[in-house]
Amino acid sequence: MKAVKITMAGQELLLMYTGEAMFRLQEEFGGVNELMAAIAPNTREGFDALCAACAVLAEQGELARRYLGYTPRHILSAEEMRHLMMPKDVVAFKQALPQAVSLGYDREIEPQNNELDLGLAELDQKKTT
């Protein structure tokens, strides 16, 4: 499970970019680039977009915890986040959100039997010359 841990109002949240989160944020914002553009401005609209997106990721993180057998905790809604998020938290969440998205797309593939892809090795060699 890959998630970004962040604390708000004394509660540890796990921001997790899952497939469900990806589709919900696509429906609301249009895609990751549009989401990042929506949260960038220091305006009411940017703050609302940040809270909405973080609520989705925090919900997915909490559901993953539950599926793994951990004790259920309260899932914060976007509205609760708007009321509990302090100005210092805004900066932390603006940094955590892209990190969580990046972790969602991260892949952990290790070569089996120390295999070497000769085509990639040749391409890498051409790039260095």
Coordinates of C-alpha atoms in Angstrom, one line a residue:
M1 CA 0.0 0.0 0.0
K2 CA 1.5 3.3 -1.1
A3 CA 0.2 6.4 0.5
V4 CA 1.3 9.8 1.8
K5 CA 0.8 10.2 5.5
I6 CA -0.3 13.6 6.7
T7 CA -1.8 14.9 9.9
M8 CA -4.7 17.3 10.2
A9 CA -6.6 18.2 13.4
G10 CA -4.7 15.5 15.3
Q11 CA -5.8 12.7 12.9
E12 CA -3.4 10.9 10.7
L13 CA -4.7 10.6 7.2
L14 CA -3.4 8.4 4.4
L15 CA -3.7 10.0 1.0
M16 CA -4.0 7.2 -1.5
Y17 CA -4.4 7.6 -5.3
T18 CA -6.3 4.4 -6.3
G19 CA -8.1 3.5 -9.5
E20 CA -11.3 4.7 -7.8
A21 CA -9.7 8.0 -6.9
M22 CA -8.4 8.4 -10.4
F23 CA -11.8 8.0 -12.0
R24 CA -13.6 10.2 -9.4
L25 CA -11.1 13.0 -9.8
Q26 CA -11.3 12.6 -13.6
E27 CA -15.0 13.1 -13.4
E28 CA -14.8 16.1 -11.2
F29 CA -11.7 17.9 -12.6
G30 CA -11.0 16.3 -16.0
G31 CA -7.6 14.8 -15.2
V32 CA -4.4 15.2 -13.1
N33 CA -3.2 18.2 -15.0
E34 CA -6.5 20.0 -14.6
L35 CA -6.6 19.0 -10.9
M36 CA -3.1 20.5 -10.2
A37 CA -4.2 23.7 -12.0
A38 CA -7.4 23.8 -9.9
I39 CA -5.6 23.6 -6.6
A40 CA -2.7 25.9 -7.5
P41 CA -4.4 29.3 -6.9
N42 CA -4.6 30.7 -3.4
T43 CA -8.3 31.4 -3.8
R44 CA -11.6 30.0 -2.4
E45 CA -12.0 27.9 -5.5
G46 CA -8.5 26.5 -5.2
F47 CA -9.0 25.7 -1.6
D48 CA -12.3 24.0 -2.3
A49 CA -10.7 21.9 -5.1
L50 CA -7.9 21.0 -2.7
C51 CA -10.3 19.9 0.0
A52 CA -12.5 17.9 -2.5
A53 CA -9.5 16.1 -3.9
C54 CA -7.8 15.4 -0.6
A55 CA -11.1 14.1 0.8
V56 CA -11.3 11.5 -2.0
L57 CA -7.7 10.4 -1.5
A58 CA -8.1 10.3 2.3
E59 CA -11.3 8.2 1.9
Q60 CA -9.4 5.7 -0.3
G61 CA -6.6 5.5 2.2
E62 CA -8.9 4.8 5.0
L63 CA -10.8 2.2 3.1
A64 CA -7.5 0.5 2.2
R65 CA -6.7 0.4 6.0
R66 CA -10.0 -1.2 6.7
Y67 CA -9.6 -3.8 4.0
L68 CA -6.2 -4.7 5.6
G69 CA -8.0 -5.3 8.9
Y70 CA -7.1 -2.1 10.8
T71 CA -9.6 -0.5 13.2
P72 CA -11.9 1.8 11.3
R73 CA -11.5 5.6 11.7
H74 CA -13.7 8.5 10.8
I75 CA -13.5 9.4 7.1
L76 CA -13.3 13.2 6.8
S77 CA -15.6 14.8 4.2
A78 CA -14.5 17.7 2.0
E79 CA -16.7 20.0 4.1
E80 CA -15.1 18.8 7.3
M81 CA -11.7 19.3 5.7
R82 CA -12.7 22.9 4.8
H83 CA -13.5 23.6 8.4
L84 CA -10.6 21.8 10.0
M85 CA -7.7 22.7 7.6
M86 CA -5.5 25.4 9.0
P87 CA -3.6 27.7 6.6
K88 CA -0.3 25.8 7.4
D89 CA -2.1 22.6 6.4
V90 CA -3.0 24.0 3.0
V91 CA 0.7 24.1 2.0
A92 CA 1.3 20.6 3.3
F93 CA -1.7 19.2 1.4
K94 CA -0.7 21.0 -1.8
Q95 CA 2.6 19.2 -1.5
A96 CA 1.1 15.8 -0.4
L97 CA -1.5 15.6 -3.2
P98 CA 0.9 15.4 -6.1
Q99 CA 3.1 13.0 -4.1
A100 CA 0.1 10.7 -3.6
V101 CA -0.8 10.8 -7.3
S102 CA 2.8 10.0 -8.2
L103 CA 2.8 7.1 -5.8
G104 CA -0.4 5.8 -7.4
Y105 CA 1.4 5.6 -10.8
D106 CA 4.6 4.2 -9.3
R107 CA 5.6 0.7 -10.4
E108 CA 7.7 -1.8 -8.6
I109 CA 9.1 -4.1 -11.3
E110 CA 12.3 -6.0 -10.6
P111 CA 14.0 -7.9 -13.3
Q112 CA 13.6 -11.7 -12.9
N113 CA 16.8 -13.8 -12.9
N114 CA 18.9 -10.6 -13.5
E115 CA 17.8 -10.5 -17.1
L116 CA 19.2 -7.8 -19.2
D117 CA 17.3 -6.2 -22.0
L118 CA 19.9 -5.9 -24.8
G119 CA 17.8 -3.4 -26.8
L120 CA 17.5 -1.0 -23.8
A121 CA 21.2 -1.4 -23.0
E122 CA 22.1 -0.5 -26.6
L123 CA 19.8 2.5 -26.5
D124 CA 21.3 3.7 -23.2
Q125 CA 24.7 3.3 -24.7
K126 CA 23.8 5.4 -27.8
K127 CA 22.3 8.1 -25.5
T128 CA 25.6 8.5 -23.6
T129 CA 27.8 8.9 -26.7

